[in-house]
Short mmCIF file of C-alpha atoms in Angstrom, two decimals:
data_model
loop_
_atom_site.label_atom_id
_atom_site.label_comp_id
_atom_site.label_asym_id
_atom_site.label_seq_id
_atom_site.Cartn_x
_atom_site.Cartn_y
_atom_site.Cartn_z
CA MET E 15 6.66 -8.56 25.62
CA ILE E 16 3.44 -9.18 23.66
CA TYR E 17 4.43 -6.72 20.59
CA GLN E 18 7.59 -9.46 20.43
CA SER E 19 5.38 -12.19 20.43
CA VAL E 20 3.41 -10.76 17.56
CA ILE E 21 6.23 -10.17 15.41
CA ILE E 22 7.72 -13.84 15.95
CA THR E 23 4.59 -15.22 15.28
CA PHE E 24 4.28 -13.23 12.12
CA LEU E 25 7.81 -14.33 11.19
CA LEU E 26 6.59 -17.84 11.70
CA PHE E 27 3.89 -17.41 9.45
CA ILE E 28 6.25 -16.23 6.63
CA GLY E 29 8.73 -19.10 7.45
CA ILE E 30 11.77 -17.31 9.30
CA PHE E 31 11.27 -19.49 12.49
CA PRO E 32 10.84 -23.44 11.90
CA ASN E 33 9.12 -23.80 15.82
CA PRO E 34 5.34 -22.96 15.22
CA ARG E 35 4.81 -23.41 19.14
CA LEU E 36 4.76 -19.96 20.83
CA THR E 37 2.88 -18.90 23.77
CA GLU E 38 2.44 -15.72 25.99
CA LYS E 39 3.41 -15.92 29.74
CA THR E 40 0.39 -14.09 30.86
CA SER E 41 -2.61 -14.76 28.25
CA GLN E 42 -3.94 -17.30 26.24
CA PRO E 43 -1.75 -19.30 23.70
CA ILE E 44 -0.97 -16.82 20.86
CA SER E 45 -1.21 -19.33 18.41
CA SER E 46 -5.03 -19.37 18.83
CA ALA E 47 -5.42 -16.32 16.38
CA ASP E 48 -4.23 -16.42 12.67
CA PRO E 49 -0.44 -14.56 12.27
CA VAL E 50 -2.04 -11.68 10.09
CA THR E 51 -4.66 -10.85 12.68
CA LEU E 52 -1.54 -10.59 15.09
CA SER E 53 0.45 -8.31 12.98
CA TYR E 54 -2.42 -6.22 12.17
CA GLU E 55 -3.34 -5.98 16.05
CA GLY E 56 0.28 -5.11 16.75
CA LEU E 57 0.67 -2.41 14.45
CA LYS E 58 1.75 1.04 16.39
CA GLY E 59 -0.58 3.75 15.53
CA GLU E 60 -4.33 5.14 16.57
CA ARG E 61 -7.02 3.00 15.32
CA GLY E 62 -8.20 5.83 12.75
CA SER E 63 -4.82 5.94 11.48
CA LEU E 64 -4.49 2.28 10.46
CA PRO E 65 -5.59 0.77 7.22
CA SER E 66 -8.98 -1.67 7.32
CA LYS E 67 -8.03 -5.12 8.49
CA GLU E 68 -9.51 -6.35 5.21
CA VAL E 69 -7.16 -4.14 2.88
CA PHE E 70 -4.09 -5.03 5.29
CA THR E 71 -4.82 -8.73 4.81
CA LEU E 72 -4.92 -8.52 1.14
CA ALA E 73 -1.74 -6.64 1.14
CA ILE E 74 0.27 -8.97 3.66
CA GLN E 75 -0.99 -12.08 1.37
CA GLY E 76 0.73 -10.43 -1.59
CA TRP E 77 3.63 -9.03 0.43
CA THR E 78 4.41 -12.84 1.86
CA LYS E 79 4.17 -14.23 -1.80
CA MET E 80 6.58 -11.90 -3.03
CA GLN E 81 9.50 -12.14 -0.18
CA ASP E 82 11.87 -13.54 -2.54
CA LYS E 83 11.61 -10.71 -5.15
CA LEU E 84 11.77 -7.83 -2.95
CA LYS E 85 14.79 -5.81 -2.19
CA SER E 86 13.17 -3.95 0.82
CA LYS E 87 10.88 -5.01 3.35
CA VAL E 88 8.75 -1.95 3.34
CA LEU E 89 4.91 -2.17 2.41
CA THR E 90 2.92 0.63 0.81
CA VAL E 91 -0.83 0.23 1.12
CA ILE E 92 -3.36 2.50 -0.86
CA ASP E 93 -7.02 2.19 0.09
CA PHE E 94 -8.91 3.94 -2.95
CA SER E 95 -12.23 2.63 -1.29
CA LEU E 96 -11.84 5.52 0.85
CA PRO E 97 -12.61 9.05 -0.16
CA SER E 98 -9.48 11.26 -1.25
CA THR E 99 -10.10 13.35 1.61
CA ALA E 100 -8.95 10.66 3.98
CA LYS E 101 -5.53 9.56 4.51
CA ARG E 102 -5.60 6.41 2.76
CA MET E 103 -1.96 5.70 2.29
CA TRP E 104 0.15 3.82 4.53
CA ILE E 105 3.96 3.08 4.58
CA ILE E 106 4.53 -0.02 6.87
CA ASP E 107 7.33 -1.85 8.38
CA PRO E 108 5.41 -5.37 8.61
CA GLU E 109 8.31 -6.81 10.45
CA LYS E 110 8.49 -3.95 13.38
CA GLY E 111 4.60 -3.49 13.30
CA GLU E 112 5.56 0.24 12.33
CA ILE E 113 3.44 2.74 10.60
CA LEU E 114 6.21 4.86 8.95
CA LEU E 115 3.93 7.43 6.98
CA ASN E 116 0.22 8.02 6.62
CA SER E 117 -0.91 10.29 3.96
CA VAL E 118 -3.70 11.34 1.73
CA VAL E 119 -3.16 10.46 -2.10
CA SER E 120 -4.52 11.51 -5.25
CA HIS E 121 -6.50 9.10 -7.98
CA GLY E 122 -6.69 9.56 -11.61
CA ARG E 123 -9.12 12.30 -12.87
CA ASN E 124 -11.40 9.32 -14.66
CA SER E 125 -11.48 7.20 -11.81
CA GLY E 126 -13.91 9.54 -10.20
CA GLU E 127 -14.39 12.83 -8.14
CA LEU E 128 -14.19 12.37 -4.48
CA MET E 129 -14.18 8.39 -4.45
CA ALA E 130 -12.24 6.39 -7.16
CA LYS E 131 -15.04 4.08 -8.41
CA SER E 132 -13.53 3.12 -12.11
CA PHE E 133 -10.24 1.76 -12.72
CA SER E 134 -7.97 0.93 -16.08
CA ASN E 135 -4.52 -0.27 -17.29
CA GLN E 136 -5.03 1.44 -20.36
CA PRO E 137 -2.64 4.25 -21.70
CA GLU E 138 -4.54 7.32 -22.01
CA SER E 139 -7.23 6.30 -19.81
CA PHE E 140 -6.27 8.80 -17.12
CA LYS E 141 -7.61 6.20 -14.48
CA SER E 142 -5.82 4.40 -11.56
CA SER E 143 -4.83 0.99 -11.81
CA LEU E 144 -5.13 -1.69 -8.81
CA GLY E 145 -2.89 -4.33 -7.84
CA PHE E 146 0.52 -4.94 -6.70
CA TYR E 147 3.59 -3.02 -7.79
CA THR E 148 7.49 -2.94 -7.39
CA THR E 149 8.91 0.45 -6.76
CA ALA E 150 11.83 1.23 -8.90
CA GLU E 151 14.07 4.12 -10.03
CA THR E 152 13.83 7.56 -8.92
CA TYR E 153 14.46 10.19 -11.38
CA ASN E 154 13.89 14.27 -11.41
CA GLY E 155 10.94 15.21 -13.82
CA LYS E 156 8.15 17.90 -14.62
CA HIS E 157 6.85 17.00 -11.26
CA GLY E 158 10.45 17.03 -9.69
CA TYR E 159 11.51 14.00 -7.62
CA SER E 160 9.51 11.17 -8.40
CA LEU E 161 9.78 7.45 -8.16
CA ARG E 162 8.69 4.82 -10.98
CA LEU E 163 6.35 1.85 -10.53
CA ASP E 164 6.55 -1.61 -12.17
CA GLY E 165 3.00 -3.18 -12.34
CA LEU E 166 3.25 -6.98 -11.45
CA GLU E 167 -0.19 -8.10 -12.37
CA LYS E 168 -1.07 -8.95 -16.07
CA GLY E 169 -3.96 -6.91 -17.27
CA PHE E 170 -4.47 -4.84 -14.23
CA ASN E 171 -1.44 -2.52 -13.76
CA ASP E 172 1.19 -4.03 -16.31
CA GLN E 173 1.06 -0.96 -18.34
CA ALA E 174 2.36 1.32 -15.34
CA ARG E 175 5.77 1.97 -16.56
CA ASN E 176 4.30 2.63 -20.47
CA ARG E 177 1.83 4.86 -19.05
CA ALA E 178 4.31 6.78 -17.01
CA ILE E 179 2.65 5.95 -13.71
CA VAL E 180 4.87 7.26 -11.05
CA ILE E 181 4.79 8.39 -7.45
CA HIS E 182 5.37 12.19 -7.36
CA GLY E 183 4.29 15.25 -5.27
CA ALA E 184 1.69 17.81 -6.12
CA ASP E 185 0.12 20.71 -4.76
CA TYR E 186 -3.45 19.71 -5.68
CA ALA E 187 -2.51 16.70 -3.65
CA ARG E 188 -2.36 18.65 -0.20
CA GLU E 189 -4.87 18.45 2.35
CA GLU E 190 -5.33 22.23 2.10
CA PHE E 191 -6.73 21.71 -1.32
CA ALA E 192 -9.16 19.25 -0.32
CA LYS E 193 -10.35 21.54 2.56
CA SER E 194 -11.02 24.37 -0.20
CA VAL E 195 -12.56 22.27 -3.04
CA GLY E 196 -14.01 19.09 -1.09
CA ARG E 197 -11.70 16.52 -2.43
CA LEU E 198 -8.06 16.41 -3.39
CA GLY E 199 -7.25 17.11 -6.98
CA ARG E 200 -6.65 14.42 -9.60
CA SER E 201 -3.75 13.06 -11.51
CA LEU E 202 -3.85 11.49 -14.62
CA GLY E 203 -3.45 8.31 -13.22
CA CYS E 204 -0.32 8.55 -10.90
CA PRO E 205 -0.64 8.24 -7.01
CA ALA E 206 0.20 11.82 -6.31
CA LEU E 207 1.20 12.99 -2.78
CA PRO E 208 1.33 16.30 -1.02
CA SER E 209 4.48 18.14 -2.14
CA GLU E 210 5.78 18.65 1.41
CA LEU E 211 5.73 14.73 1.84
CA SER E 212 6.71 13.30 -1.56
CA ALA E 213 10.31 13.26 -1.15
CA LYS E 214 10.20 11.44 2.35
CA ALA E 215 7.88 8.82 1.06
CA ILE E 216 9.80 8.06 -1.79
CA ASP E 217 12.76 7.83 -0.09
CA LEU E 218 11.22 5.12 2.25
CA ILE E 219 10.17 3.15 -0.59
CA LYS E 220 12.39 3.38 -3.62
CA ASN E 221 14.30 0.66 -5.12
CA GLY E 222 12.27 -2.69 -4.50
CA SER E 223 9.51 -2.47 -2.06
CA LEU E 224 6.04 -3.48 -2.72
CA LEU E 225 3.11 -1.32 -3.02
CA PHE E 226 -0.67 -2.43 -3.07
CA ILE E 227 -3.49 -0.38 -4.41
CA PHE E 228 -6.61 -1.72 -3.32
CA GLY E 229 -10.19 -0.77 -4.86
CA LYS E 230 -13.60 -2.21 -4.86
CA ASP E 231 -13.36 -3.73 -8.07
CA ALA E 232 -15.05 -7.16 -8.56
CA SER E 233 -12.86 -8.22 -11.52
CA TYR E 234 -9.83 -7.55 -9.77
CA LEU E 235 -10.78 -9.05 -6.30
CA GLU E 236 -11.66 -12.00 -8.16
CA LYS E 237 -8.75 -12.92 -10.50
CA SER E 238 -5.65 -11.42 -8.78
CA SER E 239 -3.65 -14.27 -7.67
CA LEU E 240 -1.43 -12.47 -5.18
CA ILE E 241 -4.47 -11.54 -2.90
CA LYS E 242 -5.34 -15.46 -2.73
CA ALA E 243 -4.55 -16.79 0.56
#
């Protein structure tokens, strides 16, 4: 099947299979396209519900580099270049090519209104932080069931735990809120999810998976070592 060929070719890219020669029986050699493109095109979902290829590519580059340090193969992608009214968070199983969950997600109150335009790693900035994180332990706090995050990129998000940047549910992060106000409500920097979806999302990604938050920030895009091919 074409889908199986896509997955096998992607696994070649991350070094699981040693033989680089793989062709489809009914089409052109599959090796004529790069593995990230094949992986992206193999994602199950409507085109409107997929992350952009640009953001997916950056996320996969980091995911590939972090393989040996991850306990879970699940990859979460958040695209803060999209408005908060868009479903801009995806939980993906890259090896199966499946989108497990697609949802709206809030950004920090000082990052912007409808659009997140400013980012910070500083405590009390109340801004979102870009880059790669690993998911850590769950706990029950003032927002209920929540998930701690550890930032992996010095200077961009390594203060996440000190800042109590976590994934949690919030009524202001629900689509109904956005319909009445014109945007989602905003957090103190946490990627907050709709209250009815947060527990499901947390259980999918907790305990050692990778999360990538993208934003249009020249400094991050230039300096991050994890998004370099």
